[in-house]
Amino acid sequence: MTEATVREAIVRFGRSMFERGLTFGSSGNISARLDDGWLMTPTNVALDRLDPGRLSRLDAEGRLISGDAPTKESFLHIAMYRERAAARAVVHLHSTYSVAVSCLADVDAEDVLPPVTAYYVMRVGALPLIPYHPPGDLDLAEAVRKLAGRHHAVLLANHGPVVAGDSLEAAVSAIEELEETAKLFLLLRQEKTRWLTPEQVAEVRRRFPLR
Ligand SMILES: [Zn+2]
């Protein structure tokens, strides 16, 4: 993929997620790894209004070399990439159902959502909860970094999910799966349910190992 293609893909996925209500206002951000740095969505811009020529271009040290100033949450993305050599893209959203789940008391902080479907197990797997940090607190980057080696998806408490993928498409489809699973979980939480059993989860993991 050329840099121009990656720029177009970020704009396309941004608009698609915005138009489907996965993000709103100027929340949410997308990044992609290039051979010598990153492309990132700029600060204070809605994801349906991205301009491919104005995306933030960062060098390998994370310094802005062209385009508009990057999202103030760029440190979340960099923390993921530092621990995941194969990650090519990271998406972070304040999507409603995932944020709702991130506010629940008494969840399992090591794995917030139950295995509702095989697709969730395949695309997300375990989802650890990272304790609440105020906006801009760089300790949050450290908290993400600590888990990122073992998890490509994490949920920030009272905030939202951060998901890495080996392509932009993979990261987007995983965060969408997470959002839909959060919605299903909230729909089913008061019902008597059958989640997948540990044996069923193990079988899915054997057939479709997470990278
Ligand atoms: Zn955020």
Coordinates of N, CA and C and ligand atoms in Angstrom, one line a residue:
M1 N 0.8 -1.2 0.0 CA 0.0 0.0 0.0 C 0.9 1.3 0.0
T2 N 0.6 2.2 -0.9 CA 1.3 3.4 -0.9 C 0.8 4.3 0.2
E3 N 1.5 5.4 0.6 CA 1.0 6.3 1.6 C -0.3 7.0 1.1
A4 N -0.4 7.3 -0.2 CA -1.6 7.9 -0.7 C -2.8 7.0 -0.5
T5 N -2.6 5.7 -0.7 CA -3.7 4.7 -0.5 C -4.1 4.6 0.9
V6 N -3.1 4.6 1.8 CA -3.4 4.6 3.3 C -4.2 5.8 3.7
R7 N -3.8 7.0 3.2 CA -4.5 8.2 3.5 C -6.0 8.1 3.1
E8 N -6.2 7.6 1.9 CA -7.6 7.5 1.4 C -8.3 6.5 2.2
A9 N -7.7 5.4 2.6 CA -8.4 4.4 3.4 C -8.8 5.0 4.8
I10 N -7.9 5.8 5.4 CA -8.2 6.4 6.7 C -9.5 7.3 6.6
V11 N -9.5 8.1 5.5 CA -10.6 9.0 5.3 C -11.9 8.2 5.1
R12 N -11.8 7.1 4.3 CA -13.0 6.3 4.0 C -13.5 5.6 5.2
F13 N -12.7 5.0 6.0 CA -13.1 4.3 7.2 C -13.6 5.3 8.2
G14 N -13.0 6.5 8.3 CA -13.5 7.5 9.2 C -14.9 7.9 8.9
R15 N -15.1 8.2 7.6 CA -16.5 8.6 7.2 C -17.5 7.5 7.5
S16 N -17.1 6.3 7.2 CA -18.0 5.2 7.3 C -18.4 5.0 8.8
M17 N -17.4 5.1 9.7 CA -17.7 4.9 11.1 C -18.6 6.1 11.6
F18 N -18.3 7.3 11.2 CA -19.0 8.4 11.6 C -20.5 8.3 11.2
E19 N -20.7 8.0 9.9 CA -22.0 7.9 9.3 C -22.9 6.8 10.0
R20 N -22.2 5.8 10.5 CA -23.0 4.7 11.1 C -23.1 4.9 12.6
G21 N -22.7 6.1 13.1 CA -23.0 6.4 14.5 C -22.0 5.8 15.5
L22 N -20.8 5.3 15.0 CA -19.8 4.7 15.9 C -19.0 5.8 16.5
T23 N -19.0 7.0 16.0 CA -18.3 8.1 16.6 C -19.1 9.4 16.2
F24 N -18.9 10.4 17.0 CA -19.7 11.6 16.8 C -18.8 12.8 17.3
G25 N -19.3 14.0 17.0 CA -18.5 15.2 17.4 C -17.1 15.1 16.8
S26 N -16.1 15.5 17.5 CA -14.8 15.3 17.0 C -14.1 14.2 17.8
S27 N -14.9 13.3 18.4 CA -14.3 12.2 19.1 C -13.8 11.0 18.2
G28 N -13.0 10.2 18.7 CA -12.5 9.0 17.9 C -11.3 9.4 17.1
N29 N -10.4 8.5 16.9 CA -9.2 8.7 16.1 C -8.6 7.4 15.5
I30 N -8.0 7.6 14.4 CA -7.5 6.4 13.6 C -6.0 6.7 13.3
S31 N -5.2 5.7 13.3 CA -3.8 5.8 12.8 C -3.4 4.6 12.0
A32 N -2.4 4.8 11.2 CA -1.8 3.7 10.4 C -0.3 3.8 10.5
R33 N 0.4 2.7 10.6 CA 1.8 2.6 10.6 C 2.4 2.7 9.1
L34 N 3.3 3.5 8.9 CA 4.1 3.5 7.6 C 5.5 2.9 7.9
D35 N 6.3 2.8 6.9 CA 7.6 2.2 7.1 C 8.4 3.1 8.0
D36 N 8.2 4.4 7.9 CA 9.1 5.3 8.7 C 8.3 6.3 9.6
G37 N 7.2 5.8 10.1 CA 6.4 6.6 11.0 C 4.9 6.3 11.0
W38 N 4.1 7.3 11.2 CA 2.6 7.0 11.2 C 1.9 8.1 10.6
L39 N 0.6 7.8 10.1 CA -0.4 8.7 9.8 C -1.4 8.7 10.9
M40 N -1.9 9.9 11.3 CA -2.9 9.9 12.4 C -3.9 11.0 12.1
T41 N -5.1 10.8 12.6 CA -6.2 11.8 12.3 C -5.9 13.0 13.2
P42 N -6.1 14.2 12.7 CA -5.8 15.4 13.4 C -6.7 15.7 14.6
T43 N -6.3 16.5 15.5 CA -7.1 16.9 16.6 C -8.3 17.8 16.2
N44 N -9.4 17.7 16.9 CA -10.6 18.6 16.7 C -11.1 18.5 15.3
V45 N -11.1 17.3 14.7 CA -11.8 17.2 13.4 C -12.7 15.9 13.5
A46 N -13.9 16.1 13.0 CA -14.9 15.0 12.9 C -14.4 14.0 11.9
L47 N -14.6 12.7 12.2 CA -14.1 11.6 11.3 C -14.8 11.6 9.9
D48 N -15.9 12.3 9.8 CA -16.5 12.4 8.4 C -16.0 13.6 7.6
R49 N -15.1 14.3 8.2 CA -14.6 15.5 7.5 C -13.1 15.5 7.3
L50 N -12.5 14.3 7.3 CA -11.0 14.2 7.1 C -10.6 14.6 5.7
D51 N -9.5 15.3 5.7 CA -8.9 15.6 4.4 C -7.6 14.8 4.2
P52 N -7.5 13.9 3.2 CA -6.3 13.1 3.1 C -5.0 13.8 3.1
G53 N -5.0 15.0 2.6 CA -3.8 15.8 2.5 C -3.4 16.5 3.8
R54 N -4.3 16.5 4.8 CA -4.0 17.2 6.1 C -3.9 16.3 7.2
L55 N -3.9 14.9 7.0 CA -3.7 14.0 8.1 C -2.3 14.3 8.7
S56 N -2.2 14.0 10.0 CA -0.9 14.3 10.7 C 0.1 13.2 10.3
R57 N 1.2 13.6 9.8 CA 2.3 12.7 9.4 C 3.4 12.8 10.5
L58 N 3.6 11.7 11.2 CA 4.6 11.6 12.3 C 5.8 10.8 11.8
D59 N 6.9 11.2 12.3 CA 8.1 10.4 12.0 C 8.2 9.2 13.0
A60 N 9.3 8.4 12.8 CA 9.4 7.2 13.7 C 9.6 7.6 15.2
E61 N 9.9 8.8 15.5 CA 10.0 9.2 16.9 C 8.7 9.8 17.4
G62 N 7.7 9.9 16.5 CA 6.4 10.4 16.9 C 6.3 11.9 16.8
R63 N 7.3 12.5 16.1 CA 7.2 14.0 15.9 C 6.4 14.3 14.6
L64 N 5.7 15.4 14.7 CA 4.9 15.9 13.5 C 5.8 16.4 12.4
I65 N 5.7 15.8 11.2 CA 6.5 16.4 10.1 C 5.7 17.0 9.1
S66 N 4.4 16.7 9.0 CA 3.5 17.5 8.0 C 2.1 17.3 8.4
G67 N 1.2 18.1 7.9 CA -0.2 18.0 8.2 C -0.6 18.7 9.4
D68 N -1.8 18.6 9.8 CA -2.3 19.3 11.0 C -1.8 18.6 12.3
A69 N -2.0 19.3 13.4 CA -1.5 18.7 14.7 C -2.3 17.4 15.0
P70 N -1.7 16.3 15.5 CA -2.4 15.0 15.6 C -3.4 15.1 16.8
T71 N -4.3 14.1 16.8 CA -5.2 13.9 18.0 C -4.4 14.0 19.3
K72 N -5.0 14.5 20.3 CA -4.4 14.6 21.6 C -4.2 13.2 22.2
E73 N -4.9 12.2 21.6 CA -4.8 10.9 22.1 C -3.7 10.1 21.3
S74 N -2.8 10.7 20.6 CA -1.8 10.0 19.8 C -1.0 9.1 20.7
F75 N -0.8 9.5 21.9 CA 0.0 8.6 22.8 C -0.6 7.2 23.0
L76 N -1.9 7.1 23.0 CA -2.5 5.8 23.1 C -2.1 4.9 21.9
H77 N -2.1 5.5 20.7 CA -1.8 4.8 19.5 C -0.3 4.3 19.6
I78 N 0.6 5.3 19.9 CA 2.0 5.0 19.9 C 2.3 3.9 20.9
A79 N 1.6 3.9 22.1 CA 1.8 2.9 23.1 C 1.5 1.5 22.6
M80 N 0.4 1.4 21.8 CA 0.0 0.1 21.2 C 1.1 -0.3 20.2
Y81 N 1.5 0.6 19.3 CA 2.5 0.2 18.3 C 3.8 -0.2 18.9
R82 N 4.2 0.4 20.0 CA 5.5 0.1 20.6 C 5.6 -1.3 21.0
E83 N 4.4 -1.9 21.5 CA 4.4 -3.2 22.0 C 4.0 -4.3 21.0
R84 N 3.4 -3.8 19.8 CA 2.9 -4.7 18.8 C 3.6 -4.5 17.5
A85 N 4.6 -5.2 17.2 CA 5.5 -5.0 16.0 C 4.7 -5.2 14.8
A86 N 3.7 -6.1 14.8 CA 2.9 -6.4 13.6 C 1.7 -5.5 13.4
A87 N 1.4 -4.6 14.3 CA 0.2 -3.8 14.2 C 0.5 -2.8 13.1
R88 N -0.5 -2.7 12.2 CA -0.4 -1.7 11.1 C -1.4 -0.5 11.3
A89 N -2.4 -0.7 12.2 CA -3.4 0.3 12.4 C -3.9 0.2 13.8
V90 N -4.4 1.4 14.3 CA -5.0 1.5 15.6 C -6.2 2.4 15.5
V91 N -7.3 1.9 16.1 CA -8.6 2.8 16.1 C -9.0 2.9 17.6
H92 N -9.4 4.1 17.9 CA -9.9 4.4 19.3 C -11.2 5.2 19.1
L93 N -12.3 4.7 19.8 CA -13.6 5.4 19.7 C -14.2 5.6 21.0
H94 N -15.1 6.6 21.1 CA -16.0 6.7 22.3 C -17.4 6.2 21.9
S95 N -17.4 5.0 21.3 CA -18.7 4.5 20.8 C -19.6 4.1 22.0
T96 N -20.8 4.4 21.9 CA -21.8 4.4 23.0 C -21.8 3.1 23.8
Y97 N -22.0 2.0 23.2 CA -22.2 0.8 24.0 C -20.9 0.3 24.7
S98 N -19.8 0.5 24.0 CA -18.5 0.1 24.6 C -18.3 1.0 25.8
V99 N -18.6 2.3 25.7 CA -18.4 3.3 26.8 C -19.3 2.9 27.9
A100 N -20.5 2.5 27.6 CA -21.5 2.1 28.6 C -20.9 1.0 29.4
V101 N -20.4 0.0 28.7 CA -19.8 -1.2 29.4 C -18.6 -0.8 30.2
S102 N -17.8 0.2 29.7 CA -16.6 0.6 30.4 C -16.9 1.3 31.8
C103 N -18.2 1.7 32.0 CA -18.6 2.4 33.2 C -19.3 1.4 34.2
L104 N -19.5 0.2 33.8 CA -20.2 -0.8 34.7 C -19.3 -1.1 35.9
A105 N -19.9 -1.2 37.1 CA -19.2 -1.7 38.3 C -19.2 -3.2 38.2
D106 N -18.3 -3.8 39.0 CA -18.3 -5.2 39.2 C -18.1 -6.1 37.9
V107 N -17.3 -5.5 36.9 CA -17.0 -6.4 35.8 C -15.7 -7.1 36.1
D108 N -15.4 -8.1 35.3 CA -14.1 -8.7 35.4 C -13.0 -7.9 34.7
A109 N -12.2 -7.2 35.4 CA -11.2 -6.2 34.8 C -10.2 -6.9 33.9
E110 N -10.1 -8.2 34.0 CA -9.2 -8.9 33.1 C -9.8 -9.3 31.8
D111 N -11.1 -9.3 31.8 CA -11.8 -9.7 30.6 C -13.3 -9.2 30.7
V112 N -13.6 -8.0 30.2 CA -14.8 -7.3 30.6 C -16.1 -8.0 30.0
L113 N -16.0 -8.5 28.8 CA -17.2 -9.0 28.1 C -17.2 -10.5 28.1
P114 N -18.3 -11.2 28.2 CA -18.3 -12.6 28.1 C -18.2 -13.0 26.6
P115 N -17.9 -14.3 26.3 CA -17.9 -14.8 24.9 C -19.3 -14.9 24.4
V116 N -19.8 -13.9 23.9 CA -21.2 -13.9 23.4 C -21.3 -14.7 22.1
T117 N -20.4 -14.4 21.2 CA -20.4 -15.1 19.9 C -19.0 -15.6 19.5
A118 N -18.9 -16.5 18.6 CA -17.6 -17.0 18.1 C -16.8 -15.8 17.4
Y119 N -17.6 -14.9 16.7 CA -16.9 -13.8 16.0 C -16.2 -12.9 17.0
Y120 N -16.9 -12.6 18.1 CA -16.2 -11.8 19.1 C -14.9 -12.5 19.6
V121 N -15.0 -13.8 19.8 CA -13.8 -14.5 20.3 C -12.7 -14.4 19.2
M122 N -13.1 -14.5 18.0 CA -12.1 -14.5 16.9 C -11.5 -13.1 16.7
R123 N -12.3 -12.1 16.7 CA -11.8 -10.7 16.4 C -11.3 -9.9 17.5
V124 N -11.8 -10.2 18.7 CA -11.4 -9.4 19.9 C -10.7 -10.3 20.9
G125 N -11.3 -11.4 21.3 CA -10.7 -12.3 22.3 C -10.9 -11.7 23.7
A126 N -9.9 -11.7 24.6 CA -10.1 -11.1 25.9 C -10.0 -9.6 25.8
L127 N -10.7 -8.9 26.7 CA -10.7 -7.5 26.7 C -10.5 -6.9 28.1
P128 N -9.2 -6.6 28.4 CA -9.0 -6.0 29.8 C -9.4 -4.6 29.9
L129 N -9.8 -4.2 31.2 CA -10.3 -2.9 31.5 C -9.1 -2.1 32.1
I130 N -8.8 -0.9 31.6 CA -7.7 -0.1 32.1 C -8.4 0.9 33.0
P131 N -7.9 1.1 34.2 CA -8.5 2.0 35.2 C -8.6 3.5 34.6
Y132 N -9.6 4.2 35.1 CA -9.8 5.6 34.6 C -8.6 6.5 34.8
H133 N -8.3 7.3 33.8 CA -7.3 8.3 33.9 C -8.0 9.6 33.3
P134 N -7.7 10.8 33.8 CA -8.2 12.0 33.2 C -7.6 12.3 31.9
P135 N -8.3 13.0 31.0 CA -7.8 13.3 29.7 C -6.4 13.9 29.7
G136 N -5.5 13.4 28.8 CA -4.1 13.9 28.8 C -3.2 13.3 29.8
D137 N -3.6 12.5 30.7 CA -2.8 11.9 31.7 C -1.9 10.8 31.0
L138 N -0.6 11.1 30.9 CA 0.3 10.2 30.2 C 0.5 8.9 30.9
D139 N 0.1 8.7 32.2 CA 0.2 7.4 32.8 C -0.7 6.4 32.1
L140 N -1.7 7.0 31.4 CA -2.6 6.1 30.6 C -1.8 5.4 29.5
A141 N -0.9 6.1 28.9 CA -0.1 5.4 27.9 C 0.7 4.2 28.5
E142 N 1.2 4.4 29.7 CA 2.0 3.4 30.3 C 1.0 2.2 30.7
A143 N -0.2 2.5 31.1 CA -1.1 1.4 31.4 C -1.5 0.7 30.2
V144 N -1.6 1.3 29.1 CA -2.0 0.7 27.8 C -0.8 -0.2 27.4
R145 N 0.4 0.4 27.5 CA 1.7 -0.3 27.0 C 1.8 -1.6 27.8
K146 N 1.5 -1.6 29.1 CA 1.7 -2.8 29.9 C 0.8 -4.0 29.4
L147 N -0.3 -3.7 28.8 CA -1.2 -4.8 28.4 C -1.1 -5.0 26.9
A148 N -0.6 -4.1 26.1 CA -0.6 -4.1 24.7 C 0.1 -5.3 24.1
G149 N 1.2 -5.8 24.8 CA 1.9 -6.9 24.2 C 1.1 -8.2 24.2
R150 N 0.1 -8.3 25.1 CA -0.7 -9.5 25.2 C -2.1 -9.3 24.6
H151 N -2.5 -8.0 24.4 CA -3.9 -7.8 24.0 C -3.9 -6.7 22.9
H152 N -4.6 -7.1 21.8 CA -4.7 -6.0 20.7 C -5.9 -5.1 20.9
A153 N -6.7 -5.5 21.9 CA -7.9 -4.7 22.2 C -7.9 -4.4 23.8
V154 N -8.1 -3.2 24.2 CA -8.3 -2.8 25.6 C -9.4 -1.9 25.7
L155 N -10.0 -1.8 26.9 CA -11.1 -0.9 27.2 C -10.7 0.1 28.3
L156 N -10.8 1.4 28.0 CA -10.4 2.4 29.0 C -11.6 2.7 29.8
A157 N -11.5 2.6 31.1 CA -12.7 2.8 32.0 C -13.3 4.2 31.8
N158 N -14.6 4.3 31.7 CA -15.4 5.5 31.5 C -14.8 6.3 30.4
H159 N -14.5 5.6 29.3 CA -13.8 6.3 28.2 C -14.1 5.6 26.8
G160 N -13.5 4.4 26.6 CA -13.8 3.8 25.3 C -12.7 2.8 25.0
P161 N -12.9 2.0 23.8 CA -11.9 1.0 23.4 C -10.8 1.6 22.6
V162 N -9.6 0.8 22.6 CA -8.5 1.1 21.7 C -8.2 -0.3 21.1
V163 N -8.2 -0.4 19.8 CA -8.0 -1.7 19.1 C -6.9 -1.6 18.0
A164 N -6.0 -2.5 18.0 CA -5.0 -2.6 17.0 C -5.3 -3.7 16.0
G165 N -4.8 -3.6 14.8 CA -5.0 -4.6 13.8 C -3.8 -4.7 12.9
D166 N -3.7 -5.9 12.1 CA -2.6 -6.0 11.2 C -2.9 -5.3 9.9
S167 N -4.1 -4.7 9.8 CA -4.5 -3.8 8.7 C -5.5 -2.8 9.3
L168 N -5.8 -1.8 8.5 CA -6.8 -0.8 8.9 C -8.1 -1.5 9.0
E169 N -8.4 -2.3 8.0 CA -9.6 -3.0 7.9 C -9.8 -4.0 9.1
A170 N -8.8 -4.6 9.5 CA -8.8 -5.6 10.6 C -9.1 -4.8 11.9
A171 N -8.5 -3.6 12.1 CA -8.7 -2.9 13.3 C -10.1 -2.3 13.4
V172 N -10.6 -1.9 12.3 CA -12.0 -1.3 12.2 C -13.0 -2.4 12.4
S173 N -12.8 -3.6 11.8 CA -13.8 -4.7 12.0 C -13.7 -5.2 13.4
A174 N -12.6 -5.2 14.0 CA -12.5 -5.7 15.4 C -13.2 -4.7 16.4
I175 N -13.0 -3.4 16.2 CA -13.7 -2.4 17.1 C -15.2 -2.4 16.9
E176 N -15.6 -2.7 15.6 CA -17.0 -2.8 15.4 C -17.6 -4.0 16.0
E177 N -16.9 -5.1 16.0 CA -17.3 -6.4 16.6 C -17.5 -6.1 18.1
L178 N -16.5 -5.4 18.7 CA -16.5 -5.1 20.1 C -17.7 -4.3 20.5
E179 N -18.0 -3.2 19.7 CA -19.1 -2.4 19.9 C -20.5 -3.1 19.9
E180 N -20.6 -4.0 18.9 CA -21.9 -4.8 18.7 C -22.0 -5.8 19.9
T181 N -20.9 -6.3 20.3 CA -20.9 -7.3 21.4 C -21.3 -6.6 22.7
A182 N -20.7 -5.3 22.9 CA -21.1 -4.6 24.1 C -22.6 -4.3 24.1
K183 N -23.2 -4.0 22.9 CA -24.6 -3.8 22.8 C -25.4 -5.1 23.2
L184 N -25.0 -6.2 22.6 CA -25.6 -7.5 22.9 C -25.6 -7.8 24.4
F185 N -24.4 -7.6 24.9 CA -24.2 -7.8 26.4 C -25.2 -7.0 27.2
L186 N -25.3 -5.7 26.9 CA -26.2 -4.9 27.6 C -27.7 -5.3 27.4
L187 N -28.0 -5.8 26.2 CA -29.4 -6.3 25.9 C -29.7 -7.5 26.7
L188 N -28.6 -8.4 26.9 CA -28.9 -9.7 27.5 C -28.5 -9.8 29.0
R189 N -28.0 -8.7 29.5 CA -27.4 -8.8 30.9 C -28.4 -9.2 31.9
Q190 N -29.7 -8.8 31.8 CA -30.7 -9.1 32.8 C -31.4 -10.4 32.4
E191 N -31.0 -11.0 31.3 CA -31.7 -12.3 30.9 C -30.9 -13.5 31.4
K192 N -31.6 -14.6 31.4 CA -30.9 -15.8 31.6 C -30.2 -16.2 30.3
T193 N -28.9 -16.3 30.3 CA -28.3 -16.4 29.0 C -27.4 -17.7 29.0
R194 N -27.0 -18.1 27.7 CA -26.0 -19.1 27.5 C -24.9 -18.3 26.8
W195 N -23.8 -18.0 27.5 CA -22.6 -17.5 26.8 C -21.9 -18.7 26.2
L196 N -20.9 -18.6 25.3 CA -20.1 -19.7 24.9 C -19.5 -20.4 26.1
T197 N -19.4 -21.7 26.1 CA -18.7 -22.4 27.2 C -17.2 -22.3 27.0
P198 N -16.4 -22.5 28.1 CA -14.9 -22.5 27.9 C -14.4 -23.4 26.8
E199 N -15.1 -24.6 26.7 CA -14.8 -25.6 25.7 C -15.0 -25.0 24.3
Q200 N -16.2 -24.3 24.1 CA -16.5 -23.7 22.8 C -15.5 -22.6 22.5
V201 N -15.1 -21.8 23.5 CA -14.1 -20.7 23.3 C -12.8 -21.3 22.9
A202 N -12.4 -22.4 23.6 CA -11.1 -23.0 23.2 C -11.1 -23.6 21.8
E203 N -12.2 -24.1 21.4 CA -12.3 -24.6 20.0 C -12.2 -23.5 19.0
V204 N -12.8 -22.4 19.2 CA -12.7 -21.2 18.3 C -11.3 -20.8 18.3
R205 N -10.6 -20.7 19.5 CA -9.3 -20.2 19.5 C -8.3 -21.1 18.8
R206 N -8.6 -22.4 18.8 CA -7.8 -23.4 18.2 C -7.9 -23.3 16.6
R207 N -9.1 -23.1 16.2 CA -9.3 -22.9 14.7 C -8.9 -21.6 14.2
F208 N -9.0 -20.5 15.0 CA -8.7 -19.2 14.6 C -7.9 -18.5 15.6
P209 N -6.6 -18.8 15.7 CA -5.7 -18.2 16.7 C -5.6 -16.7 16.5
L210 N -5.6 -16.0 17.6 CA -5.4 -14.5 17.6 C -4.0 -14.2 17.3
R211 N -3.7 -13.2 16.5 CA -2.3 -12.8 16.2 C -1.9 -11.8 17.3
Ligands
ZN1 ZN -10.7 9.0 23.8

